mmCIF file of C-alpha atoms and ligand atoms in Angstrom:
data_model
loop_
_atom_site.group_PDB
_atom_site.id
_atom_site.type_symbol
_atom_site.label_atom_id
_atom_site.label_comp_id
_atom_site.label_asym_id
_atom_site.label_seq_id
_atom_site.Cartn_x
_atom_site.Cartn_y
_atom_site.Cartn_z
ATOM 1 C CA MET A 1 67.249 142.786 -136.979
ATOM 2 C CA GLU A 2 68.939 145.197 -135.453
ATOM 3 C CA SER A 3 66.825 144.760 -132.518
ATOM 4 C CA PHE A 4 67.546 140.787 -132.640
ATOM 5 C CA SER A 5 71.192 140.787 -132.928
ATOM 6 C CA PHE A 6 71.054 143.495 -130.188
ATOM 7 C CA TYR A 7 68.928 140.650 -127.723
ATOM 8 C CA THR A 8 70.919 137.996 -129.043
ATOM 9 C CA LEU A 9 74.463 140.156 -128.109
ATOM 10 C CA SER A 10 72.372 140.661 -124.480
ATOM 11 C CA ILE A 11 71.614 136.926 -123.769
ATOM 12 C CA VAL A 12 75.139 135.401 -124.511
ATOM 13 C CA LEU A 13 76.545 138.483 -122.862
ATOM 14 C CA PHE A 14 73.757 137.390 -119.928
ATOM 15 C CA LEU A 15 74.467 133.527 -119.925
ATOM 16 C CA CYS A 16 78.491 134.927 -119.777
ATOM 17 C CA MET A 17 77.969 136.372 -116.614
ATOM 18 C CA PHE A 18 75.693 133.712 -115.170
ATOM 19 C CA TYR A 19 78.038 131.093 -116.659
ATOM 20 C CA GLN A 20 80.818 132.770 -114.806
ATOM 21 C CA SER A 21 82.530 135.527 -117.421
ATOM 22 C CA SER A 22 85.979 134.240 -116.690
ATOM 23 C CA HIS A 23 84.411 131.488 -119.425
ATOM 24 C CA CYS A 24 83.905 133.144 -121.705
ATOM 25 C CA GLN A 25 86.076 133.859 -124.895
ATOM 26 C CA GLN A 26 84.603 135.711 -127.950
ATOM 27 C CA THR A 27 81.236 136.352 -130.162
ATOM 28 C CA TYR A 28 81.604 135.364 -133.897
ATOM 29 C CA PRO A 29 80.569 137.839 -135.425
ATOM 30 C CA LYS A 30 77.756 136.447 -138.004
ATOM 31 C CA ASP A 31 76.252 139.186 -138.824
ATOM 32 C CA PHE A 32 79.444 141.044 -139.121
ATOM 33 C CA ASP A 33 79.316 145.060 -140.854
ATOM 34 C CA ILE A 34 81.698 146.920 -142.082
ATOM 35 C CA SER A 35 79.480 149.596 -143.370
ATOM 36 C CA CYS A 36 78.720 153.142 -141.496
ATOM 37 C CA THR A 37 75.033 152.338 -140.780
ATOM 38 C CA GLY A 38 73.149 150.070 -138.650
ATOM 39 C CA TYR A 39 73.726 149.223 -135.081
ATOM 40 C CA PRO A 40 76.911 146.361 -135.188
ATOM 41 C CA PRO A 41 77.834 146.170 -131.995
ATOM 42 C CA LEU A 42 80.712 143.521 -132.361
ATOM 43 C CA SER A 43 81.289 145.572 -136.205
ATOM 44 C CA ARG A 44 83.297 147.444 -133.221
ATOM 45 C CA GLY A 45 85.985 145.057 -132.268
ATOM 46 C CA TYR A 46 86.418 142.815 -129.449
ATOM 47 C CA PHE A 47 84.591 143.659 -126.001
ATOM 48 C CA CYS A 48 87.897 143.058 -123.306
ATOM 49 C CA ASN A 49 86.365 142.280 -120.102
ATOM 50 C CA GLY A 50 88.325 142.231 -116.369
ATOM 51 C CA THR A 51 90.860 140.074 -118.911
ATOM 52 C CA LEU A 52 94.511 141.836 -120.378
ATOM 53 C CA GLN A 53 95.106 144.661 -120.905
ATOM 54 C CA SER A 54 97.241 145.001 -123.833
ATOM 55 C CA CYS A 55 98.765 142.372 -125.547
ATOM 56 C CA LYS A 56 100.820 140.728 -128.340
ATOM 57 C CA SER A 57 98.062 139.754 -131.444
ATOM 58 C CA TYR A 58 98.132 139.166 -135.037
ATOM 59 C CA VAL A 59 96.407 139.247 -137.603
ATOM 60 C CA THR A 60 95.939 138.596 -141.227
ATOM 61 C CA TYR A 61 96.424 140.827 -144.548
ATOM 62 C CA ARG A 62 96.329 139.641 -148.479
ATOM 63 C CA SER A 63 99.351 141.418 -150.516
ATOM 64 C CA GLN A 64 97.571 144.104 -152.587
ATOM 65 C CA PRO A 65 99.130 146.318 -155.431
ATOM 66 C CA TYR A 66 101.270 149.280 -153.213
ATOM 67 C CA TYR A 67 100.605 146.999 -149.894
ATOM 68 C CA ASN A 68 103.053 145.183 -151.537
ATOM 69 C CA THR A 69 106.036 143.850 -149.466
ATOM 70 C CA SER A 70 106.437 143.863 -145.492
ATOM 71 C CA ASP A 71 107.903 147.853 -145.429
ATOM 72 C CA ARG A 72 104.259 148.881 -146.453
ATOM 73 C CA ILE A 73 102.293 146.078 -144.652
ATOM 74 C CA ALA A 74 103.888 147.456 -142.089
ATOM 75 C CA SER A 75 103.619 150.902 -142.113
ATOM 76 C CA VAL A 76 99.572 150.687 -142.944
ATOM 77 C CA LEU A 77 99.556 148.255 -140.157
ATOM 78 C CA GLY A 78 101.307 149.197 -137.791
ATOM 79 C CA SER A 79 103.231 146.536 -137.671
ATOM 80 C CA GLU A 80 107.352 145.494 -137.801
ATOM 81 C CA ALA A 81 108.667 145.413 -140.682
ATOM 82 C CA SER A 82 111.488 143.168 -140.142
ATOM 83 C CA THR A 83 108.993 140.620 -138.363
ATOM 84 C CA ILE A 84 106.682 140.331 -140.929
ATOM 85 C CA ALA A 85 109.471 139.583 -142.902
ATOM 86 C CA SER A 86 110.755 136.704 -140.871
ATOM 87 C CA ILE A 87 107.529 134.977 -139.987
ATOM 88 C CA ASN A 88 106.910 134.958 -143.726
ATOM 89 C CA LYS A 89 110.261 133.443 -144.350
ATOM 90 C CA LEU A 90 110.676 137.111 -147.223
ATOM 91 C CA SER A 91 114.223 137.270 -147.602
ATOM 92 C CA ASN A 92 114.049 141.134 -147.342
ATOM 93 C CA ILE A 93 111.714 143.253 -145.969
ATOM 94 C CA ALA A 94 111.640 145.654 -149.724
ATOM 95 C CA ASP A 95 110.940 142.293 -151.732
ATOM 96 C CA GLU A 96 107.204 142.294 -154.287
ATOM 97 C CA ILE A 97 105.028 139.486 -152.373
ATOM 98 C CA PRO A 98 102.630 138.490 -154.749
ATOM 99 C CA SER A 99 99.202 139.810 -154.821
ATOM 100 C CA ASP A 100 96.520 138.189 -152.109
ATOM 101 C CA LYS A 101 99.055 136.202 -150.277
ATOM 102 C CA LEU A 102 98.907 136.161 -146.588
ATOM 103 C CA ILE A 103 100.615 137.673 -144.538
ATOM 104 C CA ILE A 104 100.869 137.598 -141.102
ATOM 105 C CA ALA A 105 101.719 140.665 -139.090
ATOM 106 C CA PRO A 106 102.726 141.285 -135.206
ATOM 107 C CA ILE A 107 100.578 143.614 -133.839
ATOM 108 C CA THR A 108 100.089 145.640 -129.912
ATOM 109 C CA CYS A 109 96.343 145.002 -128.859
ATOM 110 C CA SER A 110 95.330 146.928 -126.502
ATOM 111 C CA CYS A 111 91.233 147.752 -124.334
ATOM 112 C CA THR A 112 90.360 151.099 -125.033
ATOM 113 C CA ALA A 113 87.005 152.510 -123.875
ATOM 114 C CA ASP A 114 85.977 147.984 -123.245
ATOM 115 C CA VAL A 115 86.943 147.636 -126.995
ATOM 116 C CA TYR A 116 90.854 145.783 -128.505
ATOM 117 C CA GLN A 117 92.016 148.053 -130.606
ATOM 118 C CA HIS A 118 94.750 148.829 -132.028
ATOM 119 C CA PHE A 119 95.119 152.333 -133.743
ATOM 120 C CA VAL A 120 96.702 152.727 -136.945
ATOM 121 C CA PRO A 121 97.848 156.530 -138.247
ATOM 122 C CA TYR A 122 96.564 156.701 -141.468
ATOM 123 C CA ARG A 123 97.064 159.798 -144.744
ATOM 124 C CA PRO A 124 94.025 159.101 -147.018
ATOM 125 C CA VAL A 125 94.841 158.875 -150.460
ATOM 126 C CA SER A 126 92.541 161.629 -152.303
ATOM 127 C CA GLY A 127 88.658 160.123 -153.295
ATOM 128 C CA ASP A 128 89.439 157.468 -150.172
ATOM 129 C CA THR A 129 85.728 157.015 -148.339
ATOM 130 C CA PHE A 130 85.969 156.013 -144.650
ATOM 131 C CA LEU A 131 84.509 152.869 -146.316
ATOM 132 C CA GLN A 132 87.025 152.363 -148.552
ATOM 133 C CA ILE A 133 89.324 152.712 -145.952
ATOM 134 C CA VAL A 134 88.338 149.818 -143.981
ATOM 135 C CA ASN A 135 87.227 147.382 -147.017
ATOM 136 C CA ARG A 136 89.842 147.920 -149.665
ATOM 137 C CA THR A 137 92.779 149.257 -148.153
ATOM 138 C CA TYR A 138 92.507 147.590 -143.987
ATOM 139 C CA GLN A 139 90.479 144.428 -145.620
ATOM 140 C CA GLY A 140 87.766 144.962 -143.371
ATOM 141 C CA LEU A 141 90.326 144.710 -140.439
ATOM 142 C CA SER A 142 88.361 147.816 -139.148
ATOM 143 C CA SER A 143 85.308 149.215 -140.401
ATOM 144 C CA CYS A 144 83.696 152.532 -140.614
ATOM 145 C CA GLN A 145 81.569 152.736 -137.332
ATOM 146 C CA ALA A 146 85.245 151.922 -135.056
ATOM 147 C CA MET A 147 86.197 154.565 -137.946
ATOM 148 C CA MET A 148 83.649 157.274 -136.799
ATOM 149 C CA GLY A 149 83.877 156.946 -133.409
ATOM 150 C CA LEU A 150 87.648 158.157 -133.851
ATOM 151 C CA ASN A 151 87.837 160.109 -136.755
ATOM 152 C CA TYR A 152 85.156 163.058 -136.144
ATOM 153 C CA TYR A 153 85.323 164.083 -140.627
ATOM 154 C CA ASP A 154 82.533 162.664 -142.545
ATOM 155 C CA ALA A 155 82.890 159.772 -143.615
ATOM 156 C CA ASN A 156 82.628 160.314 -147.394
ATOM 157 C CA LYS A 157 83.977 163.710 -147.428
ATOM 158 C CA ILE A 158 87.444 164.033 -145.973
ATOM 159 C CA PRO A 159 89.751 166.984 -146.094
ATOM 160 C CA ASP A 160 92.670 167.380 -147.140
ATOM 161 C CA ASP A 161 95.800 166.958 -145.984
ATOM 162 C CA VAL A 162 94.711 165.299 -142.619
ATOM 163 C CA GLU A 163 96.286 162.677 -140.926
ATOM 164 C CA LEU A 164 93.185 159.922 -139.769
ATOM 165 C CA MET A 165 93.836 156.806 -136.990
ATOM 166 C CA VAL A 166 92.146 154.026 -137.340
ATOM 167 C CA PRO A 167 91.305 151.201 -135.445
ATOM 168 C CA VAL A 168 92.419 147.861 -136.316
ATOM 169 C CA ARG A 169 91.013 144.822 -134.338
ATOM 170 C CA CYS A 170 92.383 142.275 -132.635
ATOM 171 C CA ALA A 171 92.220 140.278 -129.269
ATOM 172 C CA CYS A 172 93.700 139.571 -126.303
ATOM 173 C CA PRO A 173 93.555 135.891 -124.729
ATOM 174 C CA SER A 174 91.104 135.264 -122.131
ATOM 175 C CA GLU A 175 92.199 133.937 -118.753
ATOM 176 C CA ASN A 176 90.508 130.333 -119.131
ATOM 177 C CA GLN A 177 93.198 130.352 -122.827
ATOM 178 C CA ALA A 178 95.753 131.976 -121.044
ATOM 179 C CA SER A 179 95.701 129.345 -118.386
ATOM 180 C CA ASN A 180 95.119 126.626 -120.777
ATOM 181 C CA GLY A 181 97.467 127.995 -122.697
ATOM 182 C CA VAL A 182 96.899 130.536 -125.349
ATOM 183 C CA ILE A 183 99.724 133.368 -125.562
ATOM 184 C CA SER A 184 97.654 134.980 -128.625
ATOM 185 C CA LEU A 185 95.066 135.417 -130.517
ATOM 186 C CA LEU A 186 95.056 136.081 -135.002
ATOM 187 C CA ALA A 187 92.464 137.684 -136.064
ATOM 188 C CA HIS A 188 91.552 136.490 -139.592
ATOM 189 C CA MET A 189 89.703 137.729 -141.980
ATOM 190 C CA VAL A 190 87.039 134.315 -143.434
ATOM 191 C CA THR A 191 86.763 134.591 -146.965
ATOM 192 C CA THR A 192 85.091 131.969 -149.615
ATOM 193 C CA GLY A 193 86.093 128.545 -149.668
ATOM 194 C CA ASP A 194 87.324 128.470 -145.999
ATOM 195 C CA SER A 195 86.011 126.673 -143.432
ATOM 196 C CA VAL A 196 87.553 126.092 -139.474
ATOM 197 C CA SER A 197 89.268 122.756 -140.575
ATOM 198 C CA SER A 198 91.226 124.678 -143.197
ATOM 199 C CA ILE A 199 91.973 128.205 -140.999
ATOM 200 C CA ALA A 200 92.954 125.282 -137.924
ATOM 201 C CA GLU A 201 95.161 123.946 -141.027
ATOM 202 C CA LEU A 202 96.412 126.297 -141.827
ATOM 203 C CA PHE A 203 97.624 127.289 -138.196
ATOM 204 C CA GLY A 204 98.331 124.537 -137.111
ATOM 205 C CA VAL A 205 96.354 124.666 -134.393
ATOM 206 C CA ASN A 206 93.355 122.211 -133.722
ATOM 207 C CA VAL A 207 89.610 122.606 -134.295
ATOM 208 C CA GLN A 208 87.822 122.688 -131.583
ATOM 209 C CA SER A 209 89.858 125.447 -129.780
ATOM 210 C CA ILE A 210 88.839 127.236 -132.500
ATOM 211 C CA LEU A 211 85.719 126.670 -132.790
ATOM 212 C CA GLU A 212 86.085 127.084 -128.671
ATOM 213 C CA ALA A 213 87.875 130.818 -129.334
ATOM 214 C CA ASN A 214 84.561 131.993 -131.405
ATOM 215 C CA MET A 215 81.992 130.847 -129.144
ATOM 216 C CA LEU A 216 80.780 127.790 -132.360
ATOM 217 C CA SER A 217 79.809 124.610 -132.450
ATOM 218 C CA HIS A 218 80.674 121.939 -134.830
ATOM 219 C CA ASP A 219 77.334 122.786 -136.689
ATOM 220 C CA SER A 220 77.681 125.989 -136.908
ATOM 221 C CA ARG A 221 79.343 128.053 -140.353
ATOM 222 C CA ILE A 222 81.672 130.963 -140.903
ATOM 223 C CA TYR A 223 81.144 133.261 -143.816
ATOM 224 C CA PRO A 224 83.557 135.247 -145.829
ATOM 225 C CA LEU A 225 84.512 138.494 -144.826
ATOM 226 C CA THR A 226 83.944 138.253 -140.714
ATOM 227 C CA PRO A 227 86.747 137.819 -138.908
ATOM 228 C CA ILE A 228 87.630 135.140 -136.820
ATOM 229 C CA LEU A 229 90.118 134.682 -134.683
ATOM 230 C CA VAL A 230 92.399 131.674 -133.954
ATOM 231 C CA PRO A 231 94.146 131.272 -130.973
ATOM 232 C CA LEU A 232 98.082 130.078 -130.499
ATOM 233 C CA GLU A 233 99.179 127.879 -127.805
ATOM 234 C CA SER A 234 102.717 127.424 -126.458
ATOM 235 C CA LYS A 235 102.344 123.634 -126.123
ATOM 236 C CA THR A 236 102.485 123.540 -130.555
ATOM 237 C CA CYS A 237 105.893 126.089 -129.770
ATOM 238 C CA THR A 238 107.241 123.067 -127.010
ATOM 239 C CA THR A 239 106.521 121.016 -130.519
ATOM 240 C CA ASP A 240 107.612 122.975 -133.545
ATOM 241 C CA PRO A 241 109.640 125.466 -131.164
ATOM 242 C CA GLY A 242 110.203 127.803 -135.155
ATOM 243 C CA SER A 243 106.444 128.526 -134.842
ATOM 244 C CA PHE A 244 106.486 131.912 -135.881
ATOM 245 C CA PHE A 245 104.088 133.771 -132.146
ATOM 246 C CA CYS A 246 107.141 131.628 -130.254
ATOM 247 C CA ASP A 247 110.366 133.256 -130.907
ATOM 248 C CA CYS A 248 112.451 133.357 -128.128
ATOM 249 C CA PRO A 249 116.076 134.765 -127.678
ATOM 250 C CA ASN A 250 118.322 131.636 -126.287
ATOM 251 C CA GLY A 251 117.960 131.076 -123.093
ATOM 252 C CA TYR A 252 114.555 132.552 -123.040
ATOM 253 C CA ALA A 253 111.763 130.784 -123.245
ATOM 254 C CA ALA A 254 107.671 131.873 -124.768
ATOM 255 C CA ASP A 255 105.750 132.376 -121.320
ATOM 256 C CA ARG A 256 102.478 133.560 -122.147
ATOM 257 C CA VAL A 257 102.066 135.899 -123.393
ATOM 258 C CA SER A 258 105.853 136.996 -122.938
ATOM 259 C CA CYS A 259 109.460 135.875 -123.508
ATOM 260 C CA LYS A 260 110.574 134.802 -119.544
ATOM 261 C CA PRO A 261 114.222 133.325 -119.235
ATOM 262 C CA ASP A 262 114.142 129.950 -119.012
ATOM 263 C CA PRO A 263 116.270 127.937 -116.286
ATOM 264 C CA LYS A 264 116.783 124.692 -118.141
ATOM 265 C CA LYS A 265 118.694 126.947 -121.112
ATOM 266 C CA LEU A 266 121.486 129.037 -120.044
ATOM 267 C CA PRO A 267 121.893 132.219 -122.635
ATOM 268 C CA VAL A 268 124.295 132.062 -123.765
ATOM 269 C CA LYS A 269 126.315 135.390 -122.850
ATOM 270 C CA TRP A 270 126.512 132.795 -119.317
ATOM 271 C CA ILE A 271 127.990 130.442 -120.913
ATOM 272 C CA ALA A 272 130.946 133.061 -122.749
ATOM 273 C CA LEU A 273 131.389 134.526 -119.143
ATOM 274 C CA LEU A 274 131.341 131.386 -117.823
ATOM 275 C CA GLY A 275 133.753 129.778 -121.071
ATOM 276 C CA ILE A 276 135.683 133.105 -120.295
ATOM 277 C CA GLY A 277 135.569 132.430 -116.068
ATOM 278 C CA ILE A 278 137.063 128.951 -116.582
ATOM 279 C CA GLY A 279 140.115 130.143 -118.909
ATOM 280 C CA MET A 280 141.255 132.913 -116.536
ATOM 281 C CA GLY A 281 141.540 130.078 -114.359
ATOM 282 C CA PHE A 282 143.591 127.701 -115.942
ATOM 283 C CA LEU A 283 145.651 131.144 -116.609
ATOM 284 C CA PHE A 284 146.516 131.603 -113.400
ATOM 285 C CA LEU A 285 146.611 128.229 -111.879
ATOM 286 C CA PHE A 286 149.581 128.175 -115.056
ATOM 287 C CA LEU A 287 151.096 131.190 -114.228
ATOM 288 C CA LEU A 288 151.355 130.195 -110.315
ATOM 289 C CA GLY A 289 152.919 126.437 -111.234
ATOM 290 C CA TYR A 290 154.962 128.853 -113.399
ATOM 291 C CA LYS A 291 156.161 131.232 -110.585
ATOM 292 C CA LEU A 292 156.941 127.839 -108.947
ATOM 293 C CA TYR A 293 159.362 125.665 -110.694
ATOM 294 C CA GLN A 294 161.312 129.231 -111.118
ATOM 295 C CA PHE A 295 161.259 129.183 -107.395
ATOM 296 C CA LEU A 296 162.375 126.134 -106.844
ATOM 297 C CA LYS A 297 164.601 126.052 -109.515
ATOM 298 C CA LYS A 298 166.404 129.141 -108.134
ATOM 299 C CA ARG A 299 166.234 126.855 -104.803
HETATM 300 C C1 LIG B 1 81.527 143.094 -121.813
HETATM 301 O O1 LIG B 1 81.408 144.967 -122.012
HETATM 302 C C2 LIG B 1 80.359 144.131 -122.245
HETATM 303 C C3 LIG B 1 80.517 145.529 -123.070
HETATM 304 O O2 LIG B 1 81.205 147.078 -121.754
HETATM 305 C C4 LIG B 1 79.616 144.718 -121.767
HETATM 306 O O3 LIG B 1 78.153 145.604 -121.964
HETATM 307 C C5 LIG B 1 79.105 143.135 -120.635
HETATM 308 O O4 LIG B 1 77.662 143.428 -119.975
HETATM 309 C C6 LIG B 1 80.426 142.728 -120.750
HETATM 310 N N1 LIG B 1 80.022 141.000 -120.212
HETATM 311 C C7 LIG B 1 81.109 140.466 -119.035
HETATM 312 C C8 LIG B 1 80.679 139.307 -119.190
HETATM 313 O O5 LIG B 1 81.202 140.758 -118.735
HETATM 314 C C1 LIG B 2 102.718 145.702 -155.942
HETATM 315 O O1 LIG B 2 102.447 146.835 -156.374
HETATM 316 C C2 LIG B 2 103.550 148.477 -157.351
HETATM 317 C C3 LIG B 2 102.754 149.010 -156.465
HETATM 318 O O2 LIG B 2 101.269 149.672 -156.435
HETATM 319 C C4 LIG B 2 103.498 147.658 -158.386
HETATM 320 O O3 LIG B 2 103.745 148.723 -159.487
HETATM 321 C C5 LIG B 2 103.675 146.415 -158.930
HETATM 322 O O4 LIG B 2 103.307 145.683 -159.569
HETATM 323 C C6 LIG B 2 102.635 145.211 -157.190
HETATM 324 N N1 LIG B 2 104.064 144.027 -157.493
HETATM 325 C C7 LIG B 2 103.160 142.562 -157.349
HETATM 326 C C8 LIG B 2 104.077 141.731 -157.514
HETATM 327 O O5 LIG B 2 102.077 142.774 -157.359
HETATM 328 C C1 LIG B 3 84.075 145.024 -149.719
HETATM 329 O O1 LIG B 3 84.776 144.777 -151.585
HETATM 330 C C2 LIG B 3 84.248 143.671 -151.695
HETATM 331 C C3 LIG B 3 85.558 143.055 -152.714
HETATM 332 O O2 LIG B 3 85.804 144.490 -153.723
HETATM 333 C C4 LIG B 3 82.790 144.245 -152.256
HETATM 334 O O3 LIG B 3 82.450 143.190 -152.808
HETATM 335 C C5 LIG B 3 82.247 143.947 -150.678
HETATM 336 O O4 LIG B 3 80.800 144.687 -151.375
HETATM 337 C C6 LIG B 3 82.768 145.749 -150.595
HETATM 338 N N1 LIG B 3 81.529 145.999 -149.621
HETATM 339 C C7 LIG B 3 81.262 146.867 -148.606
HETATM 340 C C8 LIG B 3 80.360 146.958 -147.292
HETATM 341 O O5 LIG B 3 81.303 148.044 -149.464
#
């Protein structure tokens, strides 16, 4: 089994290289395994080959007791509470979220040792094991293998008062995706009842783009407790500027992975300056006219 998945992976990677590496998206980890044994190369994270080194990215998280406010979810995921609140339309970062509600959180994704990761410091509670941390607290967004690669403690006997580093899985768009208008990738854990089309509908993207992003075909199955990537496109931003992933300040437009000044939209600052300039001009003309009037009157 181990060698089988290794060979499958090698063949896929070989075909990728043959085909042209920039065309390769990420492989859907069908035999995804968060456990501490075995050889699950894809369970460590998505490979970063040759494209972006760092990018803005998203993960989904299901609220659960304790991790049930924007504030606490932000701290466990190394995200930003106010952004979580605004994306998920919560009025306050301390508002309690009902259990099992799907929350979208932004993270910064970077390439470290060939794998895309987002590191979060985590203080274990007593009795925690690596497997419990990745399964319960991180809901499969990390794996025991990835934890073991980063934290040199016994996976089942973590000493008291230590701080662990949790590598959260994420990915950046490939060159091919970027040129097709993908600005970010969202890592979503598949749950029972999910299908590619239900996921596409949930995030407002098309089925084909999800299939391509995960190198799946129309008849492929997806499995609960495996991660799937959802490509978020700038096209959606133009039709729906309120989309959570393309919130740019006034005068800026979403461009690939960041907000760039938009020449078509003058920023508020410039409009204000222009207004002040015109106002000053009129005042000057008025004063000049007044002086001229006084001067002429005197004569
Ligand atoms: C991608 O990176 C992995 C891990 O470094 C490597 O084994 C693989 O050959 C690379 N694939 C391509 C298509 O470059
Ligand atoms: C949120 O978590 C706290 C602390 O674990 C718990 O007391 C509370 O009941 C939870 N609230 C909801 C709505 O689940
Ligand atoms: C992770 O947690 C789920 C639900 O609690 C459980 O069914 C599953 O067996 C756990 N996975 C591992 C590898 O422990």
